[in-house]
Coordinates of C-alpha atoms in Angstrom, one line a residue:
M1 CA 19.7 4.6 106.3
A2 CA 19.3 4.9 102.5
S3 CA 18.4 1.5 100.7
L4 CA 21.1 0.0 98.6
T5 CA 20.2 -0.4 94.9
P6 CA 22.3 -2.6 92.6
A7 CA 23.7 -0.7 89.5
I8 CA 22.6 -2.3 86.4
S9 CA 24.5 -1.6 82.9
R10 CA 23.1 -0.4 79.9
Q11 CA 23.8 -3.6 78.0
A12 CA 22.4 -5.9 80.7
R13 CA 19.1 -3.9 80.4
T14 CA 18.9 -4.2 76.8
S15 CA 19.5 -7.8 76.9
Y16 CA 16.8 -8.3 79.6
L17 CA 14.3 -6.5 77.6
A18 CA 15.1 -8.6 74.3
V19 CA 14.5 -11.8 76.3
S20 CA 11.3 -10.4 77.8
S21 CA 10.0 -9.8 74.4
L22 CA 10.8 -13.2 73.0
R23 CA 8.8 -14.9 75.8
R24 CA 5.8 -12.7 75.2
T25 CA 6.2 -13.8 71.4
F26 CA 6.3 -17.5 72.1
T27 CA 3.3 -17.3 74.6
T28 CA 0.6 -19.6 73.2
T29 CA -1.9 -18.7 75.8
P30 CA -3.1 -14.9 75.7
P31 CA -4.0 -13.2 79.1
A32 CA -7.6 -13.7 80.1
S33 CA -8.1 -10.0 80.7
S34 CA -6.9 -9.2 77.0
S35 CA -10.2 -8.8 75.1
S36 CA -8.7 -7.7 71.6
S37 CA -6.1 -10.5 70.6
S38 CA -4.8 -11.3 67.1
H39 CA -4.2 -14.9 68.0
F40 CA -6.6 -17.5 66.8
H41 CA -7.3 -21.2 67.0
R42 CA -7.8 -23.5 63.9
S43 CA -11.2 -24.8 65.7
D44 CA -12.6 -21.4 65.7
Y45 CA -13.4 -21.5 61.9
T46 CA -14.5 -25.4 61.9
S47 CA -18.1 -24.3 61.4
Q48 CA -17.3 -21.8 58.4
G49 CA -16.8 -23.0 54.7
F50 CA -13.5 -22.4 52.9
T51 CA -13.9 -19.9 50.4
G52 CA -11.0 -20.8 48.1
S53 CA -12.3 -24.3 47.1
Y54 CA -13.1 -25.2 43.8
E55 CA -16.3 -27.2 42.9
P56 CA -15.9 -29.0 39.3
G57 CA -19.8 -29.2 39.1
L58 CA -20.7 -25.6 39.7
P59 CA -20.2 -22.8 37.0
T60 CA -17.2 -20.8 37.4
S61 CA -17.4 -17.4 38.8
G62 CA -15.4 -14.3 38.3
P63 CA -13.6 -13.0 35.4
L64 CA -13.3 -16.5 33.6
G65 CA -17.0 -17.2 34.1
E66 CA -17.9 -16.7 30.6
A67 CA -14.6 -18.5 28.8
S68 CA -14.7 -21.4 27.0
L69 CA -14.3 -24.9 28.8
F70 CA -11.6 -26.0 26.0
G71 CA -9.9 -22.7 26.0
A72 CA -10.3 -19.7 23.2
P73 CA -7.7 -19.9 20.3
R74 CA -5.9 -16.7 19.3
L75 CA -6.4 -17.6 15.9
T76 CA -10.2 -18.2 14.3
P77 CA -11.3 -18.3 10.8
K78 CA -13.5 -15.3 11.6
A79 CA -10.3 -13.5 13.0
L80 CA -8.3 -14.2 9.9
K81 CA -11.3 -13.2 7.5
Q82 CA -11.5 -10.1 9.5
H83 CA -7.8 -9.3 9.0
L84 CA -8.2 -10.1 5.3
D85 CA -11.0 -7.6 5.0
L86 CA -8.4 -4.8 6.0
F87 CA -6.4 -5.5 2.8
V88 CA -8.5 -7.3 0.1
V89 CA -11.9 -5.8 -1.1
G90 CA -14.7 -8.2 -1.9
Q91 CA -13.9 -12.0 -2.9
E92 CA -15.9 -13.1 0.4
R93 CA -16.2 -16.8 -0.3
A94 CA -12.5 -17.2 -1.3
K95 CA -11.5 -15.3 2.0
K96 CA -13.6 -17.7 3.9
V97 CA -12.2 -20.8 2.3
L98 CA -8.5 -19.8 2.8
S99 CA -9.2 -18.6 6.5
V100 CA -10.6 -22.1 7.2
A101 CA -7.8 -23.8 5.3
V102 CA -5.2 -21.9 7.2
Y103 CA -6.9 -22.3 10.7
N104 CA -7.4 -26.0 10.1
H105 CA -3.7 -26.2 9.3
Y106 CA -2.7 -24.2 12.6
Q107 CA -5.0 -26.6 14.6
R108 CA -3.2 -29.7 13.0
V109 CA 0.1 -28.2 13.8
Q110 CA -0.8 -27.9 17.5
E111 CA -2.2 -31.3 17.8
L112 CA 0.7 -32.8 16.3
Q113 CA 3.1 -30.7 18.6
R114 CA 0.7 -31.9 21.5
R115 CA 1.1 -35.6 20.6
D116 CA 4.7 -35.2 20.3
E117 CA 5.1 -33.9 23.9
E118 CA 3.0 -36.7 25.2
E119 CA 5.0 -39.2 23.3
E120 CA 8.4 -37.8 24.9
Q121 CA 6.6 -37.9 28.1
L122 CA 5.7 -41.7 27.9
L123 CA 9.2 -42.3 26.7
Q124 CA 10.8 -40.6 29.6
Q125 CA 8.3 -42.5 32.1
Q126 CA 9.2 -45.8 30.4
A127 CA 12.9 -45.1 30.7
R128 CA 12.4 -44.4 34.5
R129 CA 10.5 -47.5 34.9
E130 CA 13.3 -49.6 33.0
M131 CA 15.8 -48.0 35.5
G132 CA 13.7 -49.1 38.6
R133 CA 13.6 -52.9 37.2
R134 CA 17.4 -53.1 36.6
H135 CA 19.4 -55.1 39.0
P136 CA 22.1 -52.7 40.8
A137 CA 24.8 -55.2 39.7
D138 CA 24.2 -54.4 36.0
D139 CA 25.5 -50.9 36.4
D140 CA 28.8 -52.3 37.8
F141 CA 29.4 -54.6 34.8
P142 CA 27.9 -52.8 31.8
G143 CA 27.3 -54.7 28.5
Q144 CA 26.5 -57.9 30.1
Q145 CA 23.2 -59.7 29.9
R146 CA 20.4 -58.8 32.6
T147 CA 20.9 -61.3 35.4
I148 CA 17.7 -60.9 37.1
D149 CA 14.2 -59.8 35.6
L150 CA 12.7 -58.2 38.5
A151 CA 9.5 -57.5 36.3
G152 CA 8.8 -61.2 36.0
P153 CA 8.6 -63.7 32.9
A154 CA 6.5 -62.3 30.1
P155 CA 3.2 -64.0 29.4
D156 CA 3.1 -66.7 26.7
A157 CA 2.0 -65.1 23.4
R158 CA 0.1 -67.9 21.8
P159 CA -0.2 -67.5 18.0
G160 CA -3.9 -66.5 16.8
A161 CA -5.1 -66.0 20.5
S162 CA -5.7 -62.2 19.8
P163 CA -6.0 -60.1 16.7
I164 CA -3.6 -57.6 15.7
L165 CA -4.2 -54.4 17.3
D166 CA -3.0 -50.9 15.9
Y167 CA -2.9 -48.3 18.7
S168 CA -1.8 -45.4 16.3
P169 CA -3.7 -42.1 16.8
L170 CA -6.1 -40.7 14.5
T171 CA -4.3 -38.9 11.8
I172 CA -5.8 -35.6 10.4
E173 CA -4.9 -35.3 6.7
K174 CA -4.3 -31.9 5.2
S175 CA -6.6 -30.3 2.5
N176 CA -4.7 -28.3 -0.1
V177 CA -6.3 -25.2 -1.6
M178 CA -6.3 -23.9 -5.1
M179 CA -7.4 -20.3 -5.9
L180 CA -8.6 -19.4 -9.2
G181 CA -9.2 -15.9 -10.7
P182 CA -8.0 -13.4 -13.3
S183 CA -5.2 -11.1 -13.0
G184 CA -5.2 -8.5 -10.4
V185 CA -8.1 -9.7 -8.3
G186 CA -6.2 -10.2 -5.2
K187 CA -4.9 -13.9 -4.9
T188 CA -1.1 -13.3 -4.3
L189 CA -2.3 -10.5 -1.9
M190 CA -4.3 -12.8 0.0
A191 CA -1.6 -15.3 0.5
R192 CA 1.0 -12.5 1.5
T193 CA -1.4 -10.8 4.0
L194 CA -2.0 -14.1 5.9
A195 CA 1.9 -14.7 6.0
R196 CA 2.5 -11.8 8.2
V197 CA 0.1 -12.8 10.9
L198 CA 0.9 -16.7 11.0
E199 CA 3.1 -18.3 13.7
V200 CA 4.2 -20.8 11.1
P201 CA 6.7 -20.6 8.2
F202 CA 5.5 -19.4 5.0
S203 CA 7.3 -19.2 1.5
M204 CA 5.9 -18.1 -1.9
S205 CA 7.1 -19.6 -5.1
D206 CA 6.6 -19.2 -8.8
C207 CA 5.9 -22.0 -10.7
T208 CA 7.0 -20.4 -14.1
P209 CA 10.6 -21.0 -14.0
F210 CA 10.1 -24.8 -12.7
T211 CA 11.5 -27.6 -15.0
Q212 CA 11.8 -31.1 -14.9
A213 CA 15.0 -32.6 -13.1
G214 CA 18.2 -32.4 -15.2
Y215 CA 17.0 -29.6 -17.1
I216 CA 17.9 -25.7 -17.3
G217 CA 15.6 -24.1 -14.8
E218 CA 14.6 -24.6 -11.1
D219 CA 13.5 -28.1 -9.7
A220 CA 10.2 -28.3 -8.1
E221 CA 12.2 -29.0 -4.7
V222 CA 13.1 -25.2 -4.7
C223 CA 9.9 -24.5 -2.9
V224 CA 10.8 -26.8 0.0
Q225 CA 14.1 -25.0 0.0
R226 CA 12.8 -21.7 0.4
L227 CA 10.5 -22.7 3.2
L228 CA 13.5 -24.1 5.1
A229 CA 15.2 -20.8 4.7
A230 CA 12.0 -18.9 6.0
S231 CA 12.1 -21.2 8.9
D232 CA 15.8 -20.5 9.7
Y233 CA 17.0 -23.7 8.8
D234 CA 14.8 -25.1 11.4
V235 CA 13.6 -28.5 10.0
A236 CA 10.9 -29.2 12.8
R237 CA 9.3 -25.8 12.1
A238 CA 9.8 -26.1 8.2
E239 CA 7.8 -29.4 8.4
R240 CA 4.7 -27.7 9.5
G241 CA 4.7 -24.6 7.2
I242 CA 2.8 -23.4 4.3
I243 CA 4.1 -23.1 0.7
C244 CA 2.2 -21.2 -1.7
L245 CA 2.7 -21.9 -5.5
D246 CA 1.9 -19.0 -7.6
E247 CA 1.0 -19.2 -11.4
V248 CA 0.4 -22.8 -11.2
D249 CA -1.5 -22.6 -14.6
K250 CA 1.9 -22.2 -16.4
I251 CA 2.7 -25.9 -15.8
A252 CA -0.2 -26.9 -17.8
T253 CA 0.4 -29.6 -20.1
A254 CA 1.1 -28.1 -23.5
R255 CA -1.5 -28.7 -26.2
V256 CA 0.8 -28.6 -28.9
S257 CA 3.3 -31.3 -29.2
H258 CA 6.7 -30.2 -30.2
G259 CA 8.8 -32.6 -28.1
K260 CA 9.3 -33.5 -24.6
D261 CA 7.2 -31.4 -22.1
V262 CA 9.8 -30.8 -19.6
S263 CA 8.0 -27.5 -17.9
G264 CA 4.6 -28.9 -18.0
E265 CA 3.6 -32.4 -17.2
G266 CA 7.1 -33.2 -16.0
V267 CA 6.7 -30.6 -13.3
Q268 CA 3.3 -31.7 -12.2
Q269 CA 4.7 -35.3 -11.7
A270 CA 7.5 -34.0 -9.8
L271 CA 5.0 -32.1 -7.7
L272 CA 3.1 -35.1 -7.0
K273 CA 5.2 -36.8 -4.1
I274 CA 5.9 -33.4 -2.5
I275 CA 2.3 -32.4 -2.1
E276 CA 1.3 -35.8 -0.8
G277 CA 4.2 -36.3 1.3
T278 CA 7.8 -37.4 1.1
T279 CA 11.2 -37.0 2.5
L280 CA 13.3 -34.8 0.6
Q281 CA 17.1 -34.2 1.0
I282 CA 17.6 -30.6 0.7
S283 CA 21.2 -29.5 0.1
A284 CA 21.5 -25.7 1.1
K285 CA 24.2 -23.2 2.5
Q286 CA 23.0 -21.4 5.7
E287 CA 22.8 -17.7 5.3
R288 CA 25.8 -15.6 6.8
G289 CA 24.5 -14.4 10.3
R290 CA 22.0 -17.3 10.7
S291 CA 22.2 -19.9 13.3
G292 CA 19.8 -22.6 13.2
S293 CA 18.9 -24.6 16.0
G294 CA 16.5 -27.3 14.7
G295 CA 18.7 -28.7 12.1
A296 CA 21.1 -30.4 14.2
G297 CA 21.3 -34.0 13.9
R298 CA 19.0 -34.0 11.0
G299 CA 21.6 -33.6 8.3
L300 CA 23.5 -36.1 6.4
G301 CA 27.2 -36.6 5.4
G302 CA 30.3 -35.6 7.5
N303 CA 29.0 -32.1 8.5
G304 CA 26.2 -33.7 10.7
G305 CA 23.6 -30.9 10.0
V306 CA 24.1 -27.2 10.8
G307 CA 27.2 -27.7 13.0
G308 CA 29.4 -28.5 9.9
A309 CA 32.3 -26.6 8.6
P310 CA 31.6 -22.9 7.2
G311 CA 31.4 -22.5 3.3
K312 CA 30.0 -26.1 2.8
N313 CA 26.5 -27.1 1.6
E314 CA 24.4 -28.8 4.6
V315 CA 22.0 -31.6 3.6
Y316 CA 18.7 -31.6 5.6
N317 CA 16.1 -34.2 5.4
V318 CA 12.6 -32.6 5.3
R319 CA 9.2 -34.6 5.3
T320 CA 6.4 -32.8 3.6
D321 CA 3.6 -34.7 4.9
N322 CA 2.5 -31.8 7.3
I323 CA 3.3 -29.0 4.8
L324 CA 0.1 -27.1 3.3
F325 CA -0.1 -26.3 -0.2
V326 CA -1.9 -23.1 -1.6
F327 CA -1.9 -22.9 -5.4
T328 CA -3.1 -19.6 -7.4
G329 CA -3.4 -19.2 -11.0
A330 CA -5.2 -17.0 -13.5
F331 CA -6.3 -20.1 -15.9
V332 CA -7.1 -17.8 -18.8
G333 CA -9.6 -19.6 -20.9
L334 CA -11.1 -22.1 -18.3
Q335 CA -14.4 -20.2 -18.2
K336 CA -15.0 -21.4 -21.8
I337 CA -14.3 -24.9 -20.8
I338 CA -16.8 -24.6 -18.1
M339 CA -19.4 -22.7 -20.0
D340 CA -19.3 -25.5 -22.8
R341 CA -20.0 -28.1 -20.1
V342 CA -23.0 -26.4 -18.4
S343 CA -24.3 -23.7 -21.0
R344 CA -26.5 -24.0 -24.0
G345 CA -25.1 -23.0 -27.4
S346 CA -25.0 -19.4 -28.6
I347 CA -26.9 -20.4 -32.0
G348 CA -30.5 -19.4 -32.5
F349 CA -32.8 -16.8 -31.6
G350 CA -33.0 -15.7 -28.0
Q351 CA -29.9 -17.7 -27.1
P352 CA -27.2 -15.8 -24.9
V353 CA -24.2 -14.8 -26.9
R354 CA -20.9 -15.6 -25.2
A355 CA -18.4 -12.7 -24.8
A356 CA -15.0 -13.6 -26.8
N357 CA -12.9 -11.7 -24.1
A358 CA -11.6 -13.3 -21.1
D359 CA -14.3 -12.1 -18.9
T360 CA -15.5 -14.9 -16.4
T361 CA -18.8 -13.2 -15.3
I362 CA -22.1 -14.5 -16.6
T363 CA -25.5 -12.6 -16.3
G364 CA -29.2 -13.8 -16.9
E365 CA -28.6 -17.5 -15.9
D366 CA -29.4 -17.8 -12.5
A367 CA -31.3 -21.2 -12.2
L368 CA -28.5 -22.6 -14.7
F369 CA -25.7 -21.1 -12.3
H370 CA -27.5 -22.4 -9.1
K371 CA -28.1 -26.0 -10.7
H372 CA -24.5 -26.6 -11.4
L373 CA -23.1 -24.8 -8.3
P374 CA -20.7 -27.2 -6.4
F375 CA -21.3 -25.9 -3.1
F376 CA -24.2 -24.4 -1.2
T377 CA -24.8 -20.8 -0.9
A378 CA -27.8 -18.9 0.4
N379 CA -29.9 -17.4 -2.8
E380 CA -29.8 -14.0 -1.6
D381 CA -28.5 -12.2 -4.6
A382 CA -30.6 -10.4 -6.7
A383 CA -31.9 -11.9 -9.9
G384 CA -29.9 -11.0 -13.1
A385 CA -26.9 -10.4 -11.1
A386 CA -23.3 -11.0 -12.4
R387 CA -22.1 -14.4 -11.8
N388 CA -18.4 -15.8 -11.7
A389 CA -18.2 -18.8 -14.0
L390 CA -15.3 -20.0 -12.2
D391 CA -17.1 -20.8 -9.2
L392 CA -18.8 -23.7 -11.4
V393 CA -15.3 -25.4 -11.9
E394 CA -14.9 -29.2 -11.3
P395 CA -11.8 -31.5 -11.3
G396 CA -12.7 -32.5 -14.8
D397 CA -12.5 -29.0 -16.3
L398 CA -9.1 -28.6 -15.0
Q399 CA -8.0 -31.8 -16.5
R400 CA -9.1 -30.7 -19.7
Y401 CA -7.5 -27.4 -19.1
G402 CA -4.0 -29.4 -18.7
L403 CA -3.7 -30.6 -15.2
I404 CA -3.0 -34.3 -14.6
P405 CA -5.7 -36.2 -12.6
E406 CA -3.2 -37.2 -10.2
L407 CA -2.4 -33.6 -9.3
V408 CA -5.8 -32.6 -9.4
G409 CA -7.0 -35.2 -6.8
R410 CA -4.4 -33.8 -4.3
I411 CA -6.0 -30.7 -4.5
P412 CA -9.5 -31.0 -2.6
V413 CA -10.3 -27.6 -2.2
T414 CA -11.0 -25.1 -5.0
T415 CA -12.1 -21.6 -4.8
A416 CA -12.6 -18.8 -7.3
L417 CA -12.2 -14.9 -7.1
A418 CA -14.4 -12.8 -9.3
A419 CA -13.3 -10.0 -11.5
L420 CA -13.4 -6.5 -10.1
D421 CA -16.1 -4.1 -11.7
E422 CA -16.1 -0.4 -11.2
E423 CA -17.6 -0.3 -7.6
A424 CA -14.9 -2.8 -6.3
L425 CA -12.1 -0.6 -7.9
V426 CA -13.4 2.5 -6.2
R427 CA -13.1 0.7 -3.0
V428 CA -9.6 -0.8 -3.9
L429 CA -8.7 3.1 -4.3
T430 CA -9.8 4.1 -0.9
E431 CA -10.9 1.3 1.5
P432 CA -8.0 -0.9 2.3
R433 CA -5.4 -0.2 4.8
N434 CA -2.5 0.4 2.3
S435 CA -5.0 1.5 -0.6
L436 CA -3.4 3.2 -3.4
M437 CA -4.8 6.8 -2.5
R438 CA -3.2 6.6 0.8
Q439 CA 0.2 5.5 -0.6
Y440 CA 0.3 8.6 -3.1
E441 CA -1.1 11.0 -0.3
Q442 CA 1.6 9.8 1.9
L443 CA 4.1 10.1 -1.0
F444 CA 3.3 13.8 -1.5
Q445 CA 2.9 14.3 2.2
L446 CA 6.7 13.6 2.2
S447 CA 7.3 16.9 0.1
S448 CA 4.6 18.8 2.5
V449 CA 2.0 18.7 -0.4
E450 CA -1.6 17.7 0.0
L451 CA -3.0 15.7 -2.7
R452 CA -6.9 15.1 -2.9
C453 CA -9.2 13.6 -5.3
T454 CA -13.0 13.9 -5.7
N455 CA -15.4 11.1 -5.9
A456 CA -16.0 12.1 -9.5
A457 CA -12.4 11.6 -10.2
L458 CA -12.2 8.3 -8.4
R459 CA -15.1 7.0 -10.4
E460 CA -13.3 7.9 -13.5
I461 CA -10.0 6.3 -12.5
A462 CA -11.8 3.1 -11.9
R463 CA -13.7 3.2 -15.0
T464 CA -10.5 3.7 -16.9
A465 CA -8.7 0.9 -15.3
A466 CA -11.6 -1.4 -15.7
G467 CA -11.1 -1.1 -19.2
M468 CA -7.6 -2.2 -19.2
G469 CA -8.3 -5.8 -18.1
T470 CA -5.5 -5.9 -15.7
G471 CA -7.7 -5.8 -12.5
A472 CA -6.4 -3.8 -9.5
R473 CA -3.2 -3.2 -11.2
G474 CA -4.5 -1.0 -13.7
L475 CA -5.2 1.6 -11.0
R476 CA -1.7 2.4 -10.4
T477 CA -1.2 2.8 -14.1
V478 CA -3.6 5.2 -14.4
L479 CA -2.5 7.1 -11.3
E480 CA 0.9 7.2 -12.6
R481 CA -0.3 8.8 -15.7
L482 CA -2.6 11.4 -13.9
L483 CA 0.1 12.2 -11.4
G484 CA 3.4 12.2 -13.3
D485 CA 3.4 16.0 -14.1
A486 CA 2.3 16.8 -10.4
M487 CA 5.2 14.5 -8.8
F488 CA 7.6 16.2 -11.3
E489 CA 6.7 20.1 -10.7
A490 CA 5.5 19.7 -6.8
P491 CA 8.8 18.9 -5.0
G492 CA 10.8 22.1 -4.1
S493 CA 8.2 24.4 -5.5
S494 CA 5.6 26.8 -4.0
I495 CA 2.9 24.3 -4.5
R496 CA 1.1 23.2 -1.4
H497 CA -2.2 21.8 -2.4
I498 CA -3.1 19.7 -5.6
L499 CA -6.6 18.7 -6.6
I500 CA -7.5 16.1 -9.1
T501 CA -11.0 16.6 -10.6
E502 CA -13.4 14.6 -13.1
A503 CA -11.9 16.8 -16.1
V504 CA -8.4 16.2 -14.7
A505 CA -9.0 12.3 -14.6
R506 CA -10.5 12.5 -18.3
R507 CA -7.4 14.1 -19.3
E508 CA -9.3 17.4 -20.5
Q509 CA -6.9 19.8 -18.2
A510 CA -4.1 19.5 -16.0
P511 CA -4.2 19.1 -12.2
I512 CA -5.0 22.2 -10.2
Y513 CA -2.1 23.3 -8.2
L514 CA -2.6 26.0 -5.1
A515 CA 0.3 27.6 -3.1
R516 CA 0.6 28.3 0.5
G517 CA -2.4 30.3 1.9
Q518 CA -4.8 29.1 -0.6
Q519 CA -6.4 26.3 1.7
A520 CA -9.8 28.0 1.8
A521 CA -9.8 28.1 -2.1
F522 CA -8.8 24.5 -2.0
H523 CA -11.4 23.3 0.2
S524 CA -14.0 25.5 -1.8
L525 CA -13.1 23.9 -4.9
I526 CA -13.4 20.4 -3.4
A527 CA -16.9 21.4 -2.1
A528 CA -18.0 22.7 -5.5
E529 CA -17.0 19.5 -7.2
E530 CA -18.8 17.2 -4.6
E531 CA -21.9 19.3 -5.0
R532 CA -21.8 19.1 -8.8
W533 CA -21.2 15.2 -8.5
E534 CA -24.3 14.7 -6.1
E535 CA -26.5 16.7 -8.7
A536 CA -25.2 14.5 -11.4
R537 CA -26.2 11.3 -9.2
R538 CA -29.7 12.5 -8.7
Q539 CA -30.2 13.2 -12.5
P540 CA -29.4 9.7 -13.9
G541 CA -30.8 10.7 -17.6
R542 CA -28.8 13.9 -17.5
G543 CA -26.3 12.4 -20.1
G544 CA -28.9 12.9 -23.0
D545 CA -32.1 11.2 -24.7
G546 CA -30.2 8.8 -26.6
A547 CA -31.4 5.2 -26.8
A548 CA -29.1 2.5 -25.3
T549 CA -30.7 -0.6 -27.0
F550 CA -32.7 -1.7 -30.2
E551 CA -35.9 -2.0 -28.4
Q552 CA -35.6 1.7 -27.1
Y553 CA -34.8 2.8 -30.6
R554 CA -38.0 1.0 -32.1
E555 CA -40.1 2.3 -29.4
R556 CA -39.1 5.9 -29.9
G557 CA -39.5 5.4 -33.6
K558 CA -43.1 4.3 -33.2
A559 CA -43.6 7.2 -30.9
G560 CA -42.2 9.6 -33.3
G561 CA -44.1 8.4 -36.3
S562 CA -47.4 8.1 -34.4
G563 CA -46.9 12.1 -33.5
D564 CA -46.4 13.3 -37.2

């Protein structure tokens, strides 16, 4: 007799298998026969240390082991100077001073922002405490006096029991900077270069059109208005920006009295409060397409700041306490005032004769130079090297030049830039990232023309520009004269290679043009010119036997007389 087996449906079998799997999952005690189980108890690891803990007393390991304990800022004075080295040749001390000033200002901005955030957190914490001390009935009847003071009565303050305490934080004052130097040495270029890498608003204004308030011209407050526009009309960002005032020597007090000096001493007096710190009411119209976010609630009048009606001027309250001011100027003739103070006279035998031009370099007075140097420097320069007379500037020299003492006292940091010699001009032509030779090579490359200048030609170009007295700006003048015909002939012609040699730089012949397929001849001409220049460098007396000084003439005359 066959056994009867009950028939189980497929759906019931699937449900039974699911319930069995859930029972096995929630079972906490594994079978004794199971030797390889993934379940573990917390007590199994009580004798082992937890490797994810952090010990404050031990040095940090891993990729952050060598990191600074206080954090590494992205901007440092060395990083700023290295960036300036890519665009400005020489002027080492000026680049260091400007980098330090900008870095300190950046640190001040970060500290002020941190303090503002802490103050906001404290105010929010105090507001939460006040909400906890309030009686619930005060919310039902707003406006009435508090019925119960849950915090208890305040202690009696007896007069004279305790001294007046000031818990205001330490304030780091700003140090404005002034850069002196002749035209074309890189003062404006250094300011513009830093403006591209800073995270604070930056604006540059020319002091030449500034006049006293109420006269034809621009008021001194225009520099702050331009900074506000550069910060997208965000008052909070504008109050921590940098303003560069160029050509500040043009607002010096006029030496000849011909009436009221509205563009000299009047402008200086208007700049006093702006530099030291005041609140200015700037009336400006927002540019179309801009939407400022920081000016809301800071304006005056019916418009209420940025959110006013379109087409009307908005009034912004801008504080200048934390705005860094950088002054630049050529100060033509200042070196004569400095040399009159520190140098001896030019009358008498053996006395140095002072140059009548605007050259700021002095030679042969190393001891006198280091005696009056207002800052420390390592005496590593060779004896007899050219010195910059503007490095010896003192506040009294600027006052004699025409700046009022109140303005000079608000600019504690002063640095000078030296005039560029022939060697520096050659470096200006080739070394910077946007050097003139790279610009002209790229300009000819747009027309599929290759431009090359030999080393001898570069020396001749720098020598010609040095005689113009306009600094690095004279290099473009010389190159425009040399390449004027080439820029006219090359586009749209068969010319593919242009070579500028020493003879071309001396304007003794036209530039050498080569067509397509003459690349080998082009490079051979370059190699021949370079070899000729190297041979000339090895023979310094190749230029002739003429004497350069009177002593050489006398010695040669004696030698010629004894040989007869």
